[in-house]
């Protein structure tokens, strides 16, 4: 995603640092950050690098639920393969991922994914991709009919400085409230009982922690707050700091009530498969589990640097520098996932926006641009997508 609003926000905020901001409830104190939980849903998330044992425990429990489901179906013989779907961030380039998934269905070889992960725009795609081809039409609609007005309302420069972002994303909230309803939540909860997992990442900005949310556990919790939390996490994962307002999550720690500030998961990583400390192959050997594993990574961006003449102006220089950081971060994430898959014996498959795609991009969430990009992903998948077996330049 372009970062014009983010750069403007950062510069404006630094110039007028004394302006009062939007009030918030007290942040979780540093010494309590690892104890903070969402009331009523204490075990629905993992702090990367901290909650490894909780991830292992939930992984084992998902395996046993899957075994019960297969047994009830009368399954015999070898275990079915595990298919991972990893969807990255990328703003309105998410249209490529939506098109690829739609075309993959038409090609007739789209697998069911045991685990789906999403970051930023990938988090908006992930629930529909997780539920399968029955939700392809929703994905197509989301990424071929939207306009900027369906996502954000621009704020004046003064209100942006004194508020929490350059733009108001209430239109996106309204869209998510319409598309993510109780019936979708029930459908995801049903997949939880089959041992499937849907994960989305955000960043706890106070603690600087990447947080992975288990949306299948949230959906299956039965808690009356589950739907709102589910929606909030989807919005938070796409809440670019400075551009869109953060999402405030109410938590409890050591008997006290606090708020965490959550923003775009892409702040720390553009994509993830599972935390590196989770040694899948090692765990499988210990449990005497033998099955094939395949990872399908959709990087919603081009992989090579895109040339542009940069004006000798503060805004142009800052925007170009930050977009370069995001681009190279995404490449690093692809290498990190590749190393994890090679260690754990997972077959690596990578898709990305083709280098020859050059449709005019007049603004963020440009409808015509998204339609063209959707069609590219769709056509490539229908013909049989040429998945790359290694990261770029490997």
Coordinates of C-alpha atoms in Angstrom, one line a residue:
X1 CA 0.0 0.0 0.0
X2 CA 1.2 3.5 -0.7
X3 CA 2.2 5.3 2.5
X4 CA 1.5 9.0 1.7
X5 CA -0.9 9.4 4.6
X6 CA 1.5 7.6 6.9
X7 CA 4.4 9.9 5.9
X8 CA 2.3 13.0 6.3
X9 CA 1.1 11.9 9.7
X10 CA 4.6 11.2 10.9
X11 CA 6.0 14.5 9.7
X12 CA 3.0 16.6 10.9
X13 CA 3.0 14.9 14.3
X14 CA 6.7 15.6 14.8
X15 CA 6.2 19.2 14.0
X16 CA 3.3 19.7 16.3
X17 CA 4.2 17.2 19.0
X18 CA 2.5 19.2 21.8
X19 CA -1.1 18.9 20.4
X20 CA -3.4 16.8 22.6
X21 CA -4.3 13.4 21.2
X22 CA -7.3 11.2 21.6
X23 CA -7.6 9.9 25.1
X24 CA -7.3 6.2 25.9
X25 CA -7.6 3.8 28.8
X26 CA -4.3 3.0 30.6
X27 CA -1.9 0.9 28.7
X28 CA -0.8 -2.5 30.2
X29 CA 2.3 -1.8 32.4
X30 CA 5.5 -3.3 31.0
X31 CA 5.7 -5.9 33.8
X32 CA 2.2 -7.2 33.1
X33 CA 2.3 -7.3 29.3
X34 CA 2.7 -11.1 29.1
X35 CA -0.1 -11.6 31.6
X36 CA -2.7 -9.5 29.7
X37 CA -5.7 -11.5 28.4
X38 CA -9.0 -10.7 26.7
X39 CA -11.7 -11.2 29.4
X40 CA -13.7 -14.4 28.7
X41 CA -11.3 -15.5 25.9
X42 CA -8.0 -16.0 27.7
X43 CA -6.3 -18.4 25.3
X44 CA -7.1 -17.1 21.8
X45 CA -3.8 -15.5 21.0
X46 CA 0.0 -16.0 21.1
X47 CA 2.8 -13.4 21.5
X48 CA 5.5 -14.4 19.0
X49 CA 8.6 -15.7 20.7
X50 CA 6.8 -15.9 24.1
X51 CA 3.8 -18.2 24.0
X52 CA 5.4 -21.1 22.1
X53 CA 4.1 -23.7 24.5
X54 CA 0.6 -22.4 24.0
X55 CA 0.9 -22.7 20.2
X56 CA 2.3 -26.3 20.6
X57 CA -0.6 -27.2 22.9
X58 CA -3.2 -25.8 20.5
X59 CA -1.5 -27.5 17.5
X60 CA -1.8 -30.9 19.3
X61 CA -5.4 -30.3 20.2
X62 CA -6.2 -29.4 16.6
X63 CA -4.6 -32.6 15.5
X64 CA -6.8 -34.7 17.8
X65 CA -9.9 -32.9 16.7
X66 CA -8.9 -33.7 13.1
X67 CA -8.4 -37.3 14.0
X68 CA -11.9 -37.5 15.6
X69 CA -13.4 -35.9 12.5
X70 CA -11.6 -38.3 10.1
X71 CA -12.7 -41.2 12.2
X72 CA -16.3 -40.1 12.2
X73 CA -16.1 -39.9 8.4
X74 CA -14.8 -43.4 8.2
X75 CA -11.4 -42.3 6.9
X76 CA -8.8 -45.1 6.5
X77 CA -5.2 -45.2 5.3
X78 CA -2.5 -42.5 5.4
X79 CA -3.3 -39.1 6.9
X80 CA -4.3 -36.5 4.3
X81 CA -1.7 -33.8 3.6
X82 CA -1.5 -30.6 5.5
X83 CA -1.9 -27.5 3.3
X84 CA -0.8 -24.1 4.6
X85 CA -2.0 -20.9 2.9
X86 CA 0.0 -17.8 3.7
X87 CA -1.4 -14.4 2.5
X88 CA 0.7 -11.3 2.9
X89 CA 0.0 -7.7 3.2
X90 CA -0.2 -5.4 0.2
X91 CA -3.1 -3.0 0.3
X92 CA -5.3 -2.9 -2.8
X93 CA -2.9 -5.4 -4.4
X94 CA -5.0 -7.9 -2.4
X95 CA -7.0 -8.1 -5.6
X96 CA -4.3 -10.3 -7.0
X97 CA -4.7 -12.8 -4.2
X98 CA -8.5 -12.7 -4.5
X99 CA -8.2 -13.4 -8.3
X100 CA -5.7 -16.2 -7.8
X101 CA -8.0 -17.9 -5.3
X102 CA -11.0 -17.6 -7.6
X103 CA -9.0 -18.9 -10.6
X104 CA -7.6 -21.7 -8.5
X105 CA -11.1 -22.9 -7.8
X106 CA -11.9 -23.0 -11.6
X107 CA -8.6 -24.8 -12.3
X108 CA -10.0 -27.6 -10.1
X109 CA -7.0 -28.3 -8.0
X110 CA -7.4 -25.9 -5.1
X111 CA -6.8 -27.8 -1.9
X112 CA -8.6 -27.4 1.5
X113 CA -6.2 -25.6 3.8
X114 CA -5.7 -26.9 7.3
X115 CA -4.0 -23.6 8.3
X116 CA -4.6 -20.2 6.8
X117 CA -2.6 -17.1 7.9
X118 CA -3.1 -13.5 7.0
X119 CA -1.5 -10.1 7.5
X120 CA -3.0 -6.7 6.7
X121 CA -5.0 -7.0 3.5
X122 CA -4.2 -10.7 3.8
X123 CA -6.1 -10.7 7.1
X124 CA -9.2 -9.4 5.2
X125 CA -8.9 -12.2 2.6
X126 CA -8.0 -15.0 5.0
X127 CA -11.5 -15.8 6.5
X128 CA -13.1 -16.1 3.1
X129 CA -10.1 -18.1 1.7
X130 CA -10.3 -20.4 4.8
X131 CA -14.0 -21.2 4.2
X132 CA -13.3 -22.2 0.6
X133 CA -14.7 -21.7 -2.8
X134 CA -18.2 -21.0 -1.6
X135 CA -16.9 -17.6 -0.5
X136 CA -15.1 -16.8 -3.8
X137 CA -17.9 -14.5 -5.0
X138 CA -17.5 -12.4 -1.8
X139 CA -13.8 -12.1 -2.3
X140 CA -14.3 -11.0 -5.9
X141 CA -16.9 -8.4 -4.9
X142 CA -14.6 -7.0 -2.2
X143 CA -11.7 -6.5 -4.6
X144 CA -13.4 -5.5 -7.8
X145 CA -16.2 -3.2 -6.8
X146 CA -14.7 -1.1 -3.9
X147 CA -13.5 2.5 -4.2
X148 CA -11.6 4.7 -1.8
X149 CA -14.9 6.0 -0.3
X150 CA -15.7 2.4 0.7
X151 CA -12.6 2.2 2.8
X152 CA -11.7 5.6 4.3
X153 CA -12.8 9.2 4.8
X154 CA -9.9 11.7 4.7
X155 CA -9.5 14.0 7.6
X156 CA -8.4 17.6 7.5
X157 CA -4.7 18.1 8.3
X158 CA -5.6 19.8 11.7
X159 CA -8.0 17.0 12.9
X160 CA -5.5 14.4 11.7
X161 CA -2.7 15.9 13.9
X162 CA -4.9 16.1 17.0
X163 CA -6.5 12.7 16.4
X164 CA -5.0 9.2 16.0
X165 CA -4.6 8.9 12.2
X166 CA -4.7 10.8 8.9
X167 CA -7.9 9.1 7.8
X168 CA -11.1 7.7 9.3
X169 CA -11.7 4.1 8.5
X170 CA -15.3 3.9 9.6
X171 CA -16.4 2.9 6.0
X172 CA -14.2 -0.2 6.3
X173 CA -15.7 -1.0 9.7
X174 CA -19.2 -0.8 8.1
X175 CA -18.1 -3.1 5.3
X176 CA -16.6 -5.7 7.7
X177 CA -19.7 -5.6 9.8
X178 CA -21.8 -6.4 6.8
X179 CA -19.5 -9.2 5.4
X180 CA -18.4 -10.8 8.7
X181 CA -21.7 -11.7 10.4
X182 CA -22.9 -14.4 12.7
X183 CA -23.3 -17.0 9.9
X184 CA -19.7 -16.6 8.9
X185 CA -18.6 -16.9 12.5
X186 CA -20.6 -20.1 12.8
X187 CA -19.1 -21.5 9.6
X188 CA -15.6 -20.9 11.0
X189 CA -16.5 -22.4 14.3
X190 CA -17.6 -25.5 12.5
X191 CA -14.2 -25.8 10.8
X192 CA -12.5 -25.4 14.2
X193 CA -14.2 -28.7 15.2
X194 CA -12.5 -30.4 12.2
X195 CA -9.1 -29.4 13.5
X196 CA -8.6 -26.5 11.0
X197 CA -6.9 -23.2 12.1
X198 CA -7.3 -19.6 11.0
X199 CA -4.6 -17.2 12.2
X200 CA -4.2 -13.4 11.8
X201 CA -1.4 -11.2 13.1
X202 CA -1.5 -7.7 14.6
X203 CA 1.1 -5.7 16.5
X204 CA 0.7 -4.6 20.1
X205 CA 2.2 -1.1 19.6
X206 CA 2.7 -0.5 23.4
X207 CA 4.7 -3.6 23.9
X208 CA 6.1 -3.9 20.4
X209 CA 5.0 -7.5 20.2
X210 CA 3.7 -9.4 17.2
X211 CA 0.5 -11.0 18.3
X212 CA -1.0 -14.0 16.4
X213 CA -4.8 -14.4 17.0
X214 CA -6.5 -17.8 16.6
X215 CA -9.7 -16.7 14.9
X216 CA -11.0 -20.2 14.9
X217 CA -10.9 -20.4 18.6
X218 CA -12.5 -17.0 18.9
X219 CA -15.3 -18.1 16.6
X220 CA -15.8 -21.4 18.5
X221 CA -15.7 -19.7 22.0
X222 CA -19.4 -19.0 22.1
X223 CA -18.6 -15.8 23.9
X224 CA -21.1 -13.0 23.1
X225 CA -18.2 -10.7 22.4
X226 CA -16.6 -13.0 19.9
X227 CA -18.0 -11.4 16.7
X228 CA -16.9 -7.9 17.7
X229 CA -13.4 -9.2 18.6
X230 CA -13.2 -11.1 15.4
X231 CA -14.0 -8.0 13.4
X232 CA -11.7 -5.8 15.5
X233 CA -8.8 -8.1 14.8
X234 CA -9.4 -8.0 11.1
X235 CA -9.5 -4.2 11.1
X236 CA -6.5 -4.0 13.4
X237 CA -4.3 -6.2 11.2
X238 CA -4.9 -3.7 8.3
X239 CA -4.7 -0.5 10.4
X240 CA -1.5 1.1 9.0
X241 CA -0.1 3.3 11.8
X242 CA -0.5 7.0 11.2
X243 CA -2.8 6.3 8.2
X244 CA -5.7 4.5 9.9
X245 CA -6.8 4.6 13.5
X246 CA -5.4 1.9 15.8
X247 CA -7.8 -0.6 17.3
X248 CA -8.1 -0.6 21.1
X249 CA -8.5 -4.0 22.7
X250 CA -9.8 -4.2 26.3
X251 CA -7.7 -6.6 28.4
X252 CA -7.2 -7.6 32.0
X253 CA -4.0 -8.3 33.9
X254 CA -3.5 -9.1 37.5
X255 CA -7.0 -7.9 38.4
X256 CA -6.7 -4.6 36.6
X257 CA -8.4 -3.3 33.4
X258 CA -6.3 -1.9 30.6
X259 CA -6.2 -1.2 26.9
X260 CA -3.8 -2.5 24.3
X261 CA -3.2 -0.5 21.1
X262 CA -3.2 -2.8 18.0
X263 CA -2.1 -1.9 14.5
X264 CA -1.2 -3.4 11.2
X265 CA 0.6 -6.8 11.5
X266 CA 2.8 -5.7 8.6
X267 CA 4.5 -3.3 11.0
X268 CA 6.7 -6.2 12.0
X269 CA 6.2 -8.8 9.3
X270 CA 4.5 -8.9 5.9
X271 CA 3.6 -12.6 6.2
X272 CA 4.0 -15.7 8.5
X273 CA 3.5 -19.4 8.4
X274 CA 4.1 -20.2 12.1
X275 CA 6.6 -19.1 14.7
X276 CA 10.1 -20.4 14.0
X277 CA 10.3 -21.9 17.5
X278 CA 7.5 -24.3 16.6
X279 CA 9.5 -27.2 15.2
X280 CA 6.8 -29.1 13.2
X281 CA 9.0 -31.9 12.0
X282 CA 10.4 -32.5 15.4
X283 CA 6.9 -32.5 17.0
X284 CA 5.7 -34.9 14.3
X285 CA 8.6 -37.4 14.9
X286 CA 7.8 -37.3 18.7
X287 CA 4.2 -38.1 18.0
X288 CA 4.9 -40.7 15.3
X289 CA 2.8 -38.6 12.8
X290 CA 3.6 -39.2 9.1
X291 CA 2.0 -36.9 6.5
X292 CA 3.0 -34.6 3.6
X293 CA 3.0 -30.8 4.1
X294 CA 2.6 -28.1 1.5
X295 CA 2.9 -24.3 1.9
X296 CA 1.3 -21.9 -0.6
X297 CA 2.5 -18.4 -0.1
X298 CA 0.8 -15.5 -1.8
X299 CA 3.0 -12.4 -1.7
X300 CA 0.7 -9.5 -2.7
X301 CA 3.4 -7.4 -4.3
X302 CA 6.1 -7.5 -7.0
X303 CA 9.4 -9.0 -5.8
X304 CA 11.9 -6.8 -7.6
X305 CA 12.5 -3.1 -6.9
X306 CA 10.3 -0.7 -8.9
X307 CA 12.2 2.2 -10.4
X308 CA 10.8 5.7 -9.9
X309 CA 12.2 9.2 -10.2
X310 CA 12.1 10.7 -6.7
X311 CA 11.5 14.4 -6.4
X312 CA 14.0 16.3 -4.2
X313 CA 11.3 17.0 -1.6
X314 CA 10.8 15.8 2.0
X315 CA 7.5 14.0 1.3
X316 CA 8.8 12.2 -1.8
X317 CA 12.0 11.1 -0.2
X318 CA 10.4 9.9 3.0
X319 CA 7.6 8.0 1.1
X320 CA 10.2 6.3 -1.2
X321 CA 12.5 5.3 1.7
X322 CA 9.7 3.8 3.8
X323 CA 8.2 1.9 0.9
X324 CA 11.7 0.5 0.2
X325 CA 11.9 -0.7 3.8
X326 CA 8.5 -2.5 3.4
X327 CA 9.5 -4.0 0.1
X328 CA 12.8 -5.4 1.5
X329 CA 11.1 -6.6 4.7
X330 CA 8.7 -8.6 2.5
X331 CA 11.6 -10.3 0.8
X332 CA 13.2 -11.1 4.1
X333 CA 9.9 -12.7 5.3
X334 CA 9.8 -14.9 2.2
X335 CA 13.4 -16.2 3.1
X336 CA 12.4 -16.7 6.8
X337 CA 9.4 -18.8 5.8
X338 CA 11.5 -20.7 3.2
X339 CA 14.1 -21.6 5.9
X340 CA 11.3 -22.8 8.3
X341 CA 9.7 -25.0 5.6
X342 CA 13.1 -26.5 4.6
X343 CA 13.8 -27.4 8.2
X344 CA 10.4 -28.9 8.7
X345 CA 10.1 -30.8 5.4
X346 CA 7.3 -28.5 4.1
X347 CA 7.0 -28.1 0.3
X348 CA 7.4 -24.4 -0.6
X349 CA 5.3 -22.7 -3.2
X350 CA 5.3 -19.0 -3.9
X351 CA 3.0 -16.7 -5.9
X352 CA 3.5 -13.0 -6.5
X353 CA 2.3 -10.1 -8.7
X354 CA 4.0 -10.5 -12.1
X355 CA 6.7 -8.0 -13.0
X356 CA 5.0 -7.2 -16.3
X357 CA 1.8 -6.0 -14.7
X358 CA 1.8 -2.2 -15.3
X359 CA -1.9 -1.0 -15.2
X360 CA -2.3 2.7 -14.2
X361 CA -2.6 3.1 -10.4
X362 CA -4.2 6.5 -9.9
X363 CA -5.0 6.2 -6.2
X364 CA -5.3 3.6 -3.4
X365 CA -8.3 1.3 -3.9
X366 CA -8.5 2.3 -7.5
X367 CA -11.4 0.2 -8.8
X368 CA -10.2 -0.2 -12.3
X369 CA -6.7 -1.1 -11.1
X370 CA -8.0 -3.7 -8.7
X371 CA -10.2 -5.3 -11.4
X372 CA -7.2 -5.5 -13.8
X373 CA -5.0 -7.1 -11.0
X374 CA -7.8 -9.5 -10.0
X375 CA -8.0 -10.7 -13.6
X376 CA -4.2 -11.2 -13.8
X377 CA -4.3 -13.5 -10.7
X378 CA -7.4 -15.2 -12.0
X379 CA -6.0 -16.0 -15.5
X380 CA -2.7 -17.2 -14.1
X381 CA -4.4 -19.6 -11.8
X382 CA -6.9 -20.9 -14.3
X383 CA -4.0 -21.8 -16.6
X384 CA -2.1 -23.5 -13.7
X385 CA -0.2 -21.1 -11.6
X386 CA 3.6 -21.5 -12.0
X387 CA 4.5 -21.6 -8.3
X388 CA 8.1 -20.7 -7.5
X389 CA 9.9 -23.2 -5.4
X390 CA 12.4 -20.8 -3.8
X391 CA 12.4 -17.1 -2.7
X392 CA 13.6 -14.5 -5.3
X393 CA 17.3 -14.6 -5.9
X394 CA 17.9 -17.8 -4.0

